[in-house]
PDB file of C-alpha atoms in Angstrom:
ATOM      1  CA  UNK A   1       0.000   0.000   0.000  1.00  0.00           C
ATOM      2  CA  UNK A   2       1.495   3.285  -1.028  1.00  0.00           C
ATOM      3  CA  UNK A   3       2.297   6.153   1.296  1.00  0.00           C
ATOM      4  CA  UNK A   4       0.016   9.139   1.460  1.00  0.00           C
ATOM      5  CA  UNK A   5       1.313  12.349   0.042  1.00  0.00           C
ATOM      6  CA  UNK A   6       1.800  15.273   2.350  1.00  0.00           C
ATOM      7  CA  UNK A   7      -0.530  18.171   1.582  1.00  0.00           C
ATOM      8  CA  UNK A   8       1.515  21.225   0.837  1.00  0.00           C
ATOM      9  CA  UNK A   9       0.101  24.496   1.989  1.00  0.00           C
ATOM     10  CA  UNK A  10      -1.077  26.383  -1.020  1.00  0.00           C
ATOM     11  CA  UNK A  11      -1.880  30.065  -0.841  1.00  0.00           C
ATOM     12  CA  UNK A  12      -5.558  30.763  -1.449  1.00  0.00           C
ATOM     13  CA  UNK A  13      -6.266  32.383  -4.794  1.00  0.00           C
ATOM     14  CA  UNK A  14      -6.470  36.171  -4.701  1.00  0.00           C
ATOM     15  CA  UNK A  15      -9.965  37.542  -4.727  1.00  0.00           C
ATOM     16  CA  UNK A  16     -10.919  38.963  -8.046  1.00  0.00           C
ATOM     17  CA  UNK A  17     -11.567  42.673  -8.080  1.00  0.00           C
ATOM     18  CA  UNK A  18     -15.098  43.576  -8.922  1.00  0.00           C
ATOM     19  CA  UNK A  19     -15.115  45.267 -12.246  1.00  0.00           C
ATOM     20  CA  UNK A  20     -17.628  48.118 -12.202  1.00  0.00           C
ATOM     21  CA  UNK A  21     -18.497  50.615 -14.889  1.00  0.00           C
ATOM     22  CA  UNK A  22     -16.958  54.084 -14.485  1.00  0.00           C
ATOM     23  CA  UNK A  23     -19.161  56.702 -12.858  1.00  0.00           C
ATOM     24  CA  UNK A  24     -21.294  58.499 -15.359  1.00  0.00           C
ATOM     25  CA  UNK A  25     -20.511  62.237 -15.594  1.00  0.00           C
ATOM     26  CA  UNK A  26     -23.188  64.727 -14.643  1.00  0.00           C
ATOM     27  CA  UNK A  27     -25.358  65.929 -17.477  1.00  0.00           C
ATOM     28  CA  UNK A  28     -25.833  69.683 -17.875  1.00  0.00           C
ATOM     29  CA  UNK A  29     -27.595  71.933 -20.344  1.00  0.00           C
ATOM     30  CA  UNK A  30     -24.319  72.267 -22.244  1.00  0.00           C
ATOM     31  CA  UNK A  31     -23.640  68.507 -22.440  1.00  0.00           C
ATOM     32  CA  UNK A  32     -21.869  65.830 -20.365  1.00  0.00           C
ATOM     33  CA  UNK A  33     -19.241  67.185 -17.959  1.00  0.00           C
ATOM     34  CA  UNK A  34     -17.046  65.657 -15.273  1.00  0.00           C
ATOM     35  CA  UNK A  35     -17.354  66.714 -11.651  1.00  0.00           C
ATOM     36  CA  UNK A  36     -13.833  68.150 -11.687  1.00  0.00           C
ATOM     37  CA  UNK A  37     -14.692  70.452 -14.590  1.00  0.00           C
ATOM     38  CA  UNK A  38     -17.902  71.591 -12.908  1.00  0.00           C
ATOM     39  CA  UNK A  39     -16.179  72.264  -9.585  1.00  0.00           C
ATOM     40  CA  UNK A  40     -13.359  74.113 -11.330  1.00  0.00           C
ATOM     41  CA  UNK A  41     -15.864  76.259 -13.213  1.00  0.00           C
ATOM     42  CA  UNK A  42     -17.846  77.015 -10.049  1.00  0.00           C
ATOM     43  CA  UNK A  43     -14.683  78.027  -8.202  1.00  0.00           C
ATOM     44  CA  UNK A  44     -13.600  80.396 -10.966  1.00  0.00           C
ATOM     45  CA  UNK A  45     -17.072  81.837 -11.595  1.00  0.00           C
ATOM     46  CA  UNK A  46     -17.328  84.039  -8.506  1.00  0.00           C
ATOM     47  CA  UNK A  47     -20.332  86.374  -8.405  1.00  0.00           C
ATOM     48  CA  UNK A  48     -23.174  85.623 -10.784  1.00  0.00           C
ATOM     49  CA  UNK A  49     -25.933  88.115 -11.447  1.00  0.00           C
ATOM     50  CA  UNK A  50     -29.348  86.467 -10.962  1.00  0.00           C
ATOM     51  CA  UNK A  51     -31.471  89.594 -11.279  1.00  0.00           C
ATOM     52  CA  UNK A  52     -35.135  89.015 -12.151  1.00  0.00           C
ATOM     53  CA  UNK A  53     -37.720  91.778 -12.456  1.00  0.00           C
ATOM     54  CA  UNK A  54     -41.460  91.453 -11.892  1.00  0.00           C
ATOM     55  CA  UNK A  55     -43.495  93.754 -14.175  1.00  0.00           C
ATOM     56  CA  UNK A  56     -47.156  94.341 -13.364  1.00  0.00           C
ATOM     57  CA  UNK A  57     -49.770  97.087 -13.374  1.00  0.00           C
ATOM     58  CA  UNK A  58     -52.852  98.265 -11.519  1.00  0.00           C
ATOM     59  CA  UNK A  59     -56.455  97.655 -12.537  1.00  0.00           C
ATOM     60  CA  UNK A  60     -58.311 100.095 -14.806  1.00  0.00           C
ATOM     61  CA  UNK A  61     -55.114 101.017 -16.616  1.00  0.00           C
ATOM     62  CA  UNK A  62     -55.336 102.946 -19.869  1.00  0.00           C
ATOM     63  CA  UNK A  63     -54.687 101.025 -23.113  1.00  0.00           C
ATOM     64  CA  UNK A  64     -51.804 103.339 -24.024  1.00  0.00           C
ATOM     65  CA  UNK A  65     -50.016 102.772 -20.729  1.00  0.00           C
ATOM     66  CA  UNK A  66     -50.641  99.030 -20.996  1.00  0.00           C
ATOM     67  CA  UNK A  67     -48.917  99.028 -24.394  1.00  0.00           C
ATOM     68  CA  UNK A  68     -45.968 100.878 -22.838  1.00  0.00           C
ATOM     69  CA  UNK A  69     -45.681  98.156 -20.186  1.00  0.00           C
ATOM     70  CA  UNK A  70     -45.759  95.427 -22.854  1.00  0.00           C
ATOM     71  CA  UNK A  71     -43.046  97.249 -24.821  1.00  0.00           C
ATOM     72  CA  UNK A  72     -40.798  97.206 -21.761  1.00  0.00           C
ATOM     73  CA  UNK A  73     -41.536  93.503 -21.225  1.00  0.00           C
ATOM     74  CA  UNK A  74     -40.438  92.806 -24.810  1.00  0.00           C
ATOM     75  CA  UNK A  75     -37.068  94.565 -24.367  1.00  0.00           C
ATOM     76  CA  UNK A  76     -36.302  93.051 -20.920  1.00  0.00           C
ATOM     77  CA  UNK A  77     -35.710  89.287 -21.331  1.00  0.00           C
ATOM     78  CA  UNK A  78     -35.045  88.816 -17.589  1.00  0.00           C
ATOM     79  CA  UNK A  79     -38.474  90.069 -16.497  1.00  0.00           C
ATOM     80  CA  UNK A  80     -41.638  88.203 -15.491  1.00  0.00           C
ATOM     81  CA  UNK A  81     -45.147  89.510 -16.105  1.00  0.00           C
ATOM     82  CA  UNK A  82     -47.974  89.004 -13.638  1.00  0.00           C
ATOM     83  CA  UNK A  83     -51.690  89.751 -13.313  1.00  0.00           C
ATOM     84  CA  UNK A  84     -53.053  93.163 -12.408  1.00  0.00           C
ATOM     85  CA  UNK A  85     -52.929  94.272  -8.781  1.00  0.00           C
ATOM     86  CA  UNK A  86     -55.539  96.402  -7.040  1.00  0.00           C
ATOM     87  CA  UNK A  87     -54.148  99.873  -6.312  1.00  0.00           C
ATOM     88  CA  UNK A  88     -54.897 100.154  -2.595  1.00  0.00           C
ATOM     89  CA  UNK A  89     -53.076 101.150   0.554  1.00  0.00           C
ATOM     90  CA  UNK A  90     -51.972  97.517   1.036  1.00  0.00           C
ATOM     91  CA  UNK A  91     -50.479  97.132  -2.444  1.00  0.00           C
ATOM     92  CA  UNK A  92     -46.930  97.196  -1.006  1.00  0.00           C
ATOM     93  CA  UNK A  93     -47.388  93.989   1.007  1.00  0.00           C
ATOM     94  CA  UNK A  94     -49.191  92.319  -1.918  1.00  0.00           C
ATOM     95  CA  UNK A  95     -46.439  93.188  -4.385  1.00  0.00           C
ATOM     96  CA  UNK A  96     -43.670  92.073  -2.017  1.00  0.00           C
ATOM     97  CA  UNK A  97     -45.421  88.710  -1.644  1.00  0.00           C
ATOM     98  CA  UNK A  98     -45.801  88.385  -5.430  1.00  0.00           C
ATOM     99  CA  UNK A  99     -42.122  89.179  -5.946  1.00  0.00           C
ATOM    100  CA  UNK A 100     -41.174  86.475  -3.453  1.00  0.00           C
ATOM    101  CA  UNK A 101     -43.492  83.907  -5.081  1.00  0.00           C
ATOM    102  CA  UNK A 102     -42.031  84.652  -8.525  1.00  0.00           C
ATOM    103  CA  UNK A 103     -38.443  84.383  -7.204  1.00  0.00           C
ATOM    104  CA  UNK A 104     -37.659  87.926  -8.331  1.00  0.00           C
ATOM    105  CA  UNK A 105     -35.493  90.596  -6.719  1.00  0.00           C
ATOM    106  CA  UNK A 106     -36.960  93.783  -8.238  1.00  0.00           C
ATOM    107  CA  UNK A 107     -40.338  95.127  -9.288  1.00  0.00           C
ATOM    108  CA  UNK A 108     -41.714  97.610 -11.837  1.00  0.00           C
ATOM    109  CA  UNK A 109     -45.295  98.545 -10.947  1.00  0.00           C
ATOM    110  CA  UNK A 110     -47.340 100.765 -13.299  1.00  0.00           C
ATOM    111  CA  UNK A 111     -50.070 102.516 -11.332  1.00  0.00           C
ATOM    112  CA  UNK A 112     -52.783 104.385 -13.253  1.00  0.00           C
ATOM    113  CA  UNK A 113     -55.074 106.892 -11.558  1.00  0.00           C
ATOM    114  CA  UNK A 114     -58.179 108.615 -12.941  1.00  0.00           C
ATOM    115  CA  UNK A 115     -57.465 106.947 -16.335  1.00  0.00           C
ATOM    116  CA  UNK A 116     -55.080 109.858 -17.001  1.00  0.00           C
ATOM    117  CA  UNK A 117     -52.041 109.832 -14.713  1.00  0.00           C
ATOM    118  CA  UNK A 118     -49.412 107.065 -14.813  1.00  0.00           C
ATOM    119  CA  UNK A 119     -47.054 106.465 -11.884  1.00  0.00           C
ATOM    120  CA  UNK A 120     -44.119 104.040 -12.012  1.00  0.00           C
ATOM    121  CA  UNK A 121     -42.880 102.313  -8.854  1.00  0.00           C
ATOM    122  CA  UNK A 122     -39.313 100.995  -9.124  1.00  0.00           C
ATOM    123  CA  UNK A 123     -38.428  98.881  -6.113  1.00  0.00           C
ATOM    124  CA  UNK A 124     -35.762  96.493  -4.845  1.00  0.00           C
ATOM    125  CA  UNK A 125     -37.577  93.812  -2.877  1.00  0.00           C
ATOM    126  CA  UNK A 126     -38.010  93.047  -0.049  1.00  0.00           C
ATOM    127  CA  UNK A 127     -35.757  95.532   1.780  1.00  0.00           C
ATOM    128  CA  UNK A 128     -35.795  98.514  -0.584  1.00  0.00           C
ATOM    129  CA  UNK A 129     -35.076 101.193  -1.594  1.00  0.00           C
ATOM    130  CA  UNK A 130     -37.965 102.191  -3.856  1.00  0.00           C
ATOM    131  CA  UNK A 131     -38.711 105.181  -6.083  1.00  0.00           C
ATOM    132  CA  UNK A 132     -41.991 106.664  -7.259  1.00  0.00           C
ATOM    133  CA  UNK A 133     -42.027 108.400 -10.664  1.00  0.00           C
ATOM    134  CA  UNK A 134     -44.621 110.318 -12.627  1.00  0.00           C
ATOM    135  CA  UNK A 135     -44.496 109.145 -16.262  1.00  0.00           C
ATOM    136  CA  UNK A 136     -44.916 111.804 -18.951  1.00  0.00           C
ATOM    137  CA  UNK A 137     -44.478 112.063 -22.727  1.00  0.00           C
ATOM    138  CA  UNK A 138     -45.406 108.423 -23.383  1.00  0.00           C
ATOM    139  CA  UNK A 139     -44.908 107.136 -26.959  1.00  0.00           C
ATOM    140  CA  UNK A 140     -45.199 103.399 -27.633  1.00  0.00           C
ATOM    141  CA  UNK A 141     -43.544 101.376 -30.408  1.00  0.00           C
ATOM    142  CA  UNK A 142     -46.839 100.927 -32.251  1.00  0.00           C
ATOM    143  CA  UNK A 143     -47.491 104.656 -32.154  1.00  0.00           C
ATOM    144  CA  UNK A 144     -44.040 105.803 -33.310  1.00  0.00           C
ATOM    145  CA  UNK A 145     -43.580 103.307 -36.185  1.00  0.00           C
ATOM    146  CA  UNK A 146     -39.817 103.883 -36.253  1.00  0.00           C
ATOM    147  CA  UNK A 147     -37.473 102.052 -38.623  1.00  0.00           C
ATOM    148  CA  UNK A 148     -35.149 100.689 -35.924  1.00  0.00           C
ATOM    149  CA  UNK A 149     -35.223  96.962 -35.186  1.00  0.00           C
ATOM    150  CA  UNK A 150     -33.015  94.880 -32.917  1.00  0.00           C
ATOM    151  CA  UNK A 151     -32.855  91.237 -31.932  1.00  0.00           C
ATOM    152  CA  UNK A 152     -35.402  90.243 -29.308  1.00  0.00           C
ATOM    153  CA  UNK A 153     -33.700  89.087 -26.125  1.00  0.00           C
ATOM    154  CA  UNK A 154     -30.323  90.668 -26.847  1.00  0.00           C
ATOM    155  CA  UNK A 155     -28.489  92.414 -24.011  1.00  0.00           C
ATOM    156  CA  UNK A 156     -28.590  96.231 -24.040  1.00  0.00           C
ATOM    157  CA  UNK A 157     -25.799  98.704 -23.385  1.00  0.00           C
ATOM    158  CA  UNK A 158     -26.770 101.224 -20.694  1.00  0.00           C
ATOM    159  CA  UNK A 159     -25.582 104.808 -21.120  1.00  0.00           C
ATOM    160  CA  UNK A 160     -26.123 107.638 -18.653  1.00  0.00           C
ATOM    161  CA  UNK A 161     -25.561 111.360 -18.948  1.00  0.00           C
ATOM    162  CA  UNK A 162     -22.904 112.994 -16.787  1.00  0.00           C
ATOM    163  CA  UNK A 163     -25.601 114.617 -14.600  1.00  0.00           C
ATOM    164  CA  UNK A 164     -26.148 111.328 -12.776  1.00  0.00           C
ATOM    165  CA  UNK A 165     -22.837 111.773 -10.893  1.00  0.00           C
ATOM    166  CA  UNK A 166     -23.638 115.191  -9.421  1.00  0.00           C
ATOM    167  CA  UNK A 167     -26.069 114.556  -6.556  1.00  0.00           C
ATOM    168  CA  UNK A 168     -26.482 111.539  -4.223  1.00  0.00           C
ATOM    169  CA  UNK A 169     -30.100 110.861  -5.201  1.00  0.00           C
ATOM    170  CA  UNK A 170     -29.162 110.722  -8.902  1.00  0.00           C
ATOM    171  CA  UNK A 171     -26.360 108.258  -8.061  1.00  0.00           C
ATOM    172  CA  UNK A 172     -28.880 106.053  -6.239  1.00  0.00           C
ATOM    173  CA  UNK A 173     -31.288 106.177  -9.197  1.00  0.00           C
ATOM    174  CA  UNK A 174     -28.454 105.321 -11.585  1.00  0.00           C
ATOM    175  CA  UNK A 175     -27.552 102.229  -9.551  1.00  0.00           C
ATOM    176  CA  UNK A 176     -31.186 101.071  -9.374  1.00  0.00           C
ATOM    177  CA  UNK A 177     -31.715 101.578 -13.122  1.00  0.00           C
ATOM    178  CA  UNK A 178     -28.482  99.688 -13.855  1.00  0.00           C
ATOM    179  CA  UNK A 179     -29.588  96.692 -11.789  1.00  0.00           C
ATOM    180  CA  UNK A 180     -33.174  96.592 -13.104  1.00  0.00           C
ATOM    181  CA  UNK A 181     -32.691  97.393 -16.807  1.00  0.00           C
ATOM    182  CA  UNK A 182     -29.354  95.590 -17.248  1.00  0.00           C
ATOM    183  CA  UNK A 183     -29.835  92.030 -18.536  1.00  0.00           C
ATOM    184  CA  UNK A 184     -27.688  89.518 -16.585  1.00  0.00           C
ATOM    185  CA  UNK A 185     -24.914  87.746 -18.457  1.00  0.00           C
ATOM    186  CA  UNK A 186     -25.736  84.203 -19.667  1.00  0.00           C
ATOM    187  CA  UNK A 187     -29.407  84.553 -18.770  1.00  0.00           C
ATOM    188  CA  UNK A 188     -31.373  81.657 -20.260  1.00  0.00           C
ATOM    189  CA  UNK A 189     -33.760  83.935 -22.190  1.00  0.00           C
ATOM    190  CA  UNK A 190     -31.121  86.383 -23.383  1.00  0.00           C
ATOM    191  CA  UNK A 191     -28.862  86.230 -26.417  1.00  0.00           C
ATOM    192  CA  UNK A 192     -25.129  86.995 -26.216  1.00  0.00           C
ATOM    193  CA  UNK A 193     -25.281  90.062 -28.460  1.00  0.00           C
ATOM    194  CA  UNK A 194     -25.183  93.803 -27.865  1.00  0.00           C
ATOM    195  CA  UNK A 195     -27.124  95.384 -30.707  1.00  0.00           C
ATOM    196  CA  UNK A 196     -29.083  98.155 -28.963  1.00  0.00           C
ATOM    197  CA  UNK A 197     -28.554 100.917 -26.411  1.00  0.00           C
ATOM    198  CA  UNK A 198     -30.702 102.220 -23.557  1.00  0.00           C
ATOM    199  CA  UNK A 199     -30.075 105.947 -23.110  1.00  0.00           C
ATOM    200  CA  UNK A 200     -30.958 107.661 -19.819  1.00  0.00           C
ATOM    201  CA  UNK A 201     -30.408 111.420 -19.763  1.00  0.00           C
ATOM    202  CA  UNK A 202     -31.381 114.121 -17.263  1.00  0.00           C
ATOM    203  CA  UNK A 203     -32.990 117.268 -18.687  1.00  0.00           C
ATOM    204  CA  UNK A 204     -34.874 119.744 -16.436  1.00  0.00           C
ATOM    205  CA  UNK A 205     -34.698 117.292 -13.497  1.00  0.00           C
ATOM    206  CA  UNK A 206     -36.497 114.635 -15.559  1.00  0.00           C
ATOM    207  CA  UNK A 207     -35.094 111.290 -16.749  1.00  0.00           C
ATOM    208  CA  UNK A 208     -35.658 110.797 -20.487  1.00  0.00           C
ATOM    209  CA  UNK A 209     -35.534 107.240 -21.861  1.00  0.00           C
ATOM    210  CA  UNK A 210     -34.621 106.294 -25.443  1.00  0.00           C
ATOM    211  CA  UNK A 211     -33.889 102.941 -27.096  1.00  0.00           C
ATOM    212  CA  UNK A 212     -31.589 102.862 -30.153  1.00  0.00           C
ATOM    213  CA  UNK A 213     -30.454 100.075 -32.467  1.00  0.00           C
ATOM    214  CA  UNK A 214     -26.724  99.878 -33.245  1.00  0.00           C
ATOM    215  CA  UNK A 215     -26.592  99.681 -37.030  1.00  0.00           C
ATOM    216  CA  UNK A 216     -23.435  98.736 -38.899  1.00  0.00           C
ATOM    217  CA  UNK A 217     -22.991  97.082 -42.339  1.00  0.00           C
ATOM    218  CA  UNK A 218     -21.383  93.616 -42.222  1.00  0.00           C
ATOM    219  CA  UNK A 219     -21.092  92.900 -45.945  1.00  0.00           C
ATOM    220  CA  UNK A 220     -20.120  94.719 -49.101  1.00  0.00           C
ATOM    221  CA  UNK A 221     -17.784  97.645 -49.574  1.00  0.00           C
ATOM    222  CA  UNK A 222     -19.085  99.395 -46.424  1.00  0.00           C
ATOM    223  CA  UNK A 223     -18.122  96.523 -44.125  1.00  0.00           C
ATOM    224  CA  UNK A 224     -16.792  97.847 -40.826  1.00  0.00           C
ATOM    225  CA  UNK A 225     -13.587  96.471 -39.354  1.00  0.00           C
ATOM    226  CA  UNK A 226     -13.417  95.580 -35.690  1.00  0.00           C
ATOM    227  CA  UNK A 227     -13.224  98.766 -33.659  1.00  0.00           C
ATOM    228  CA  UNK A 228     -14.491 101.008 -36.445  1.00  0.00           C
ATOM    229  CA  UNK A 229     -16.993 102.941 -34.335  1.00  0.00           C
ATOM    230  CA  UNK A 230     -17.053 105.995 -36.579  1.00  0.00           C
ATOM    231  CA  UNK A 231     -19.188 104.335 -39.248  1.00  0.00           C
ATOM    232  CA  UNK A 232     -21.721 102.886 -36.801  1.00  0.00           C
ATOM    233  CA  UNK A 233     -25.091 104.625 -36.643  1.00  0.00           C
ATOM    234  CA  UNK A 234     -27.949 104.656 -34.154  1.00  0.00           C
ATOM    235  CA  UNK A 235     -31.564 104.132 -35.251  1.00  0.00           C
ATOM    236  CA  UNK A 236     -34.315 104.719 -32.719  1.00  0.00           C
ATOM    237  CA  UNK A 237     -36.562 101.769 -31.899  1.00  0.00           C
ATOM    238  CA  UNK A 238     -38.793 102.982 -29.064  1.00  0.00           C
ATOM    239  CA  UNK A 239     -40.580 103.280 -26.730  1.00  0.00           C
ATOM    240  CA  UNK A 240     -40.151 106.813 -25.388  1.00  0.00           C
ATOM    241  CA  UNK A 241     -41.104 108.123 -21.977  1.00  0.00           C
ATOM    242  CA  UNK A 242     -40.061 110.655 -19.360  1.00  0.00           C
ATOM    243  CA  UNK A 243     -39.718 109.953 -15.623  1.00  0.00           C
ATOM    244  CA  UNK A 244     -40.280 112.698 -13.073  1.00  0.00           C
ATOM    245  CA  UNK A 245     -39.000 111.513  -9.652  1.00  0.00           C
ATOM    246  CA  UNK A 246     -41.393 112.246  -6.793  1.00  0.00           C
ATOM    247  CA  UNK A 247     -39.990 110.470  -3.718  1.00  0.00           C
ATOM    248  CA  UNK A 248     -37.321 107.943  -2.789  1.00  0.00           C
ATOM    249  CA  UNK A 249     -38.250 105.621   0.093  1.00  0.00           C
ATOM    250  CA  UNK A 250     -35.948 103.586   2.316  1.00  0.00           C
ATOM    251  CA  UNK A 251     -38.106 100.445   2.161  1.00  0.00           C
ATOM    252  CA  UNK A 252     -39.933  98.513  -0.518  1.00  0.00           C
ATOM    253  CA  UNK A 253     -43.068 100.462  -1.576  1.00  0.00           C
ATOM    254  CA  UNK A 254     -42.834 102.640   1.527  1.00  0.00           C
ATOM    255  CA  UNK A 255     -40.732 103.382   4.561  1.00  0.00           C
ATOM    256  CA  UNK A 256     -38.763 106.492   5.545  1.00  0.00           C
ATOM    257  CA  UNK A 257     -38.480 109.210   2.898  1.00  0.00           C
ATOM    258  CA  UNK A 258     -34.878 109.557   1.726  1.00  0.00           C
ATOM    259  CA  UNK A 259     -35.513 112.261  -0.883  1.00  0.00           C
ATOM    260  CA  UNK A 260     -38.460 114.409  -1.979  1.00  0.00           C
ATOM    261  CA  UNK A 261     -38.501 116.418  -5.186  1.00  0.00           C
ATOM    262  CA  UNK A 262     -39.095 120.101  -4.274  1.00  0.00           C
ATOM    263  CA  UNK A 263     -40.058 120.997  -7.874  1.00  0.00           C
ATOM    264  CA  UNK A 264     -42.764 118.358  -8.256  1.00  0.00           C
ATOM    265  CA  UNK A 265     -46.282 119.579  -9.014  1.00  0.00           C
ATOM    266  CA  UNK A 266     -49.053 116.968  -9.045  1.00  0.00           C
ATOM    267  CA  UNK A 267     -51.273 116.604 -12.148  1.00  0.00           C
ATOM    268  CA  UNK A 268     -54.341 117.380  -9.998  1.00  0.00           C
ATOM    269  CA  UNK A 269     -52.848 120.750  -9.080  1.00  0.00           C
ATOM    270  CA  UNK A 270     -52.086 121.494 -12.748  1.00  0.00           C
ATOM    271  CA  UNK A 271     -55.668 120.674 -13.770  1.00  0.00           C
ATOM    272  CA  UNK A 272     -57.032 122.787 -10.910  1.00  0.00           C
ATOM    273  CA  UNK A 273     -54.939 125.790 -11.996  1.00  0.00           C
ATOM    274  CA  UNK A 274     -56.138 125.375 -15.579  1.00  0.00           C
ATOM    275  CA  UNK A 275     -59.780 125.357 -14.426  1.00  0.00           C
ATOM    276  CA  UNK A 276     -59.194 128.465 -12.346  1.00  0.00           C
ATOM    277  CA  UNK A 277     -57.599 130.148 -15.329  1.00  0.00           C
ATOM    278  CA  UNK A 278     -60.627 129.326 -17.504  1.00  0.00           C
ATOM    279  CA  UNK A 279     -62.947 130.483 -14.714  1.00  0.00           C
ATOM    280  CA  UNK A 280     -60.991 133.739 -14.578  1.00  0.00           C
ATOM    281  CA  UNK A 281     -61.710 134.379 -18.258  1.00  0.00           C
ATOM    282  CA  UNK A 282     -65.435 133.939 -17.650  1.00  0.00           C
ATOM    283  CA  UNK A 283     -65.290 136.259 -14.633  1.00  0.00           C
ATOM    284  CA  UNK A 284     -63.600 138.997 -16.686  1.00  0.00           C
ATOM    285  CA  UNK A 285     -66.390 138.741 -19.303  1.00  0.00           C
ATOM    286  CA  UNK A 286     -69.084 139.157 -16.639  1.00  0.00           C
ATOM    287  CA  UNK A 287     -67.246 142.108 -15.110  1.00  0.00           C
ATOM    288  CA  UNK A 288     -66.940 143.757 -18.533  1.00  0.00           C
ATOM    289  CA  UNK A 289     -70.701 143.390 -19.106  1.00  0.00           C
ATOM    290  CA  UNK A 290     -71.575 144.911 -15.723  1.00  0.00           C
ATOM    291  CA  UNK A 291     -69.168 147.809 -16.304  1.00  0.00           C
ATOM    292  CA  UNK A 292     -70.838 148.475 -19.654  1.00  0.00           C
ATOM    293  CA  UNK A 293     -74.296 148.514 -18.081  1.00  0.00           C
ATOM    294  CA  UNK A 294     -73.171 150.859 -15.330  1.00  0.00           C
ATOM    295  CA  UNK A 295     -71.604 153.157 -17.901  1.00  0.00           C
ATOM    296  CA  UNK A 296     -74.835 153.235 -19.925  1.00  0.00           C
ATOM    297  CA  UNK A 297     -76.870 154.041 -16.813  1.00  0.00           C
ATOM    298  CA  UNK A 298     -74.590 156.863 -15.687  1.00  0.00           C
ATOM    299  CA  UNK A 299     -74.205 158.333 -19.206  1.00  0.00           C
ATOM    300  CA  UNK A 300     -77.632 158.098 -20.895  1.00  0.00           C
ATOM    301  CA  UNK A 301     -77.953 159.171 -24.531  1.00  0.00           C
ATOM    302  CA  UNK A 302     -79.587 162.533 -25.248  1.00  0.00           C
ATOM    303  CA  UNK A 303     -83.063 162.414 -26.858  1.00  0.00           C
ATOM    304  CA  UNK A 304     -82.939 163.242 -30.566  1.00  0.00           C
ATOM    305  CA  UNK A 305     -85.810 165.418 -31.765  1.00  0.00           C
ATOM    306  CA  UNK A 306     -85.747 163.868 -35.231  1.00  0.00           C
ATOM    307  CA  UNK A 307     -86.240 160.260 -34.068  1.00  0.00           C
ATOM    308  CA  UNK A 308     -89.993 160.281 -34.700  1.00  0.00           C
ATOM    309  CA  UNK A 309     -89.869 162.148 -38.016  1.00  0.00           C
ATOM    310  CA  UNK A 310     -90.220 159.139 -40.336  1.00  0.00           C
ATOM    311  CA  UNK A 311     -92.553 157.106 -38.226  1.00  0.00           C
ATOM    312  CA  UNK A 312     -95.886 156.334 -39.870  1.00  0.00           C
ATOM    313  CA  UNK A 313     -98.888 157.550 -37.961  1.00  0.00           C
TER     314      UNK A 313
END
């Protein structure tokens, strides 16, 4: 009978590593990207402007002022439009709640009174400040029928006159207008082009707004080289309006008064003065008639002896 073999100690086989598929990169709107690329981009991005503006109006607004509001909505791709709001004493709290529900940071509220007067509230929500304007000299795009035309959703260039740097309240208004009317970079509804200009200029303590298209030929003999600004022309697009600042408040739609325009005269006062002026004309006519009667009574005409000569008997 043969001898049994000794069992030699054999090392156990190494466990096989589980082969798993590589982790799928995160999908974004711009395609598939690795986490490292996304983190690197987020680190280098820094501050990102996420400004959104809520645009709404009061009930019983005039058709002309409603068209002005729609024109502004068409040239501001970062705005959101909402239903009409009742113009009451509690409209500030209602608008602040709407701005929060719409995830916005600013508000443009068009308030119409007596179907004649248009007031524009420009507010940074929810902590302020806010400004109340009287809107004059309104001309909509449909009314003007100008030849200018720019790409819808393109980002505008904002230009301000040198008067905005003189007084503190003009500096505050310039900053608010820059934040509200400036379209954020890489906004999802905007296009990466600058083909129109918003012009804000101060004349007679009023802010005048104009919108111009930047026109330059790209083909043919008149093609402009890069940096050739001399051949570029501006063509007005519209709308047009004038803002007369009334008050600047410390809060959103109210709060402490930071500035009050000493030259502001309300439209009701202007209409009252016009009525008084017309009433004054009527009063002068009545006075002239009474003076004439008094003069005739104090200076009667002498009786003419030949008055009855040709009367038939």
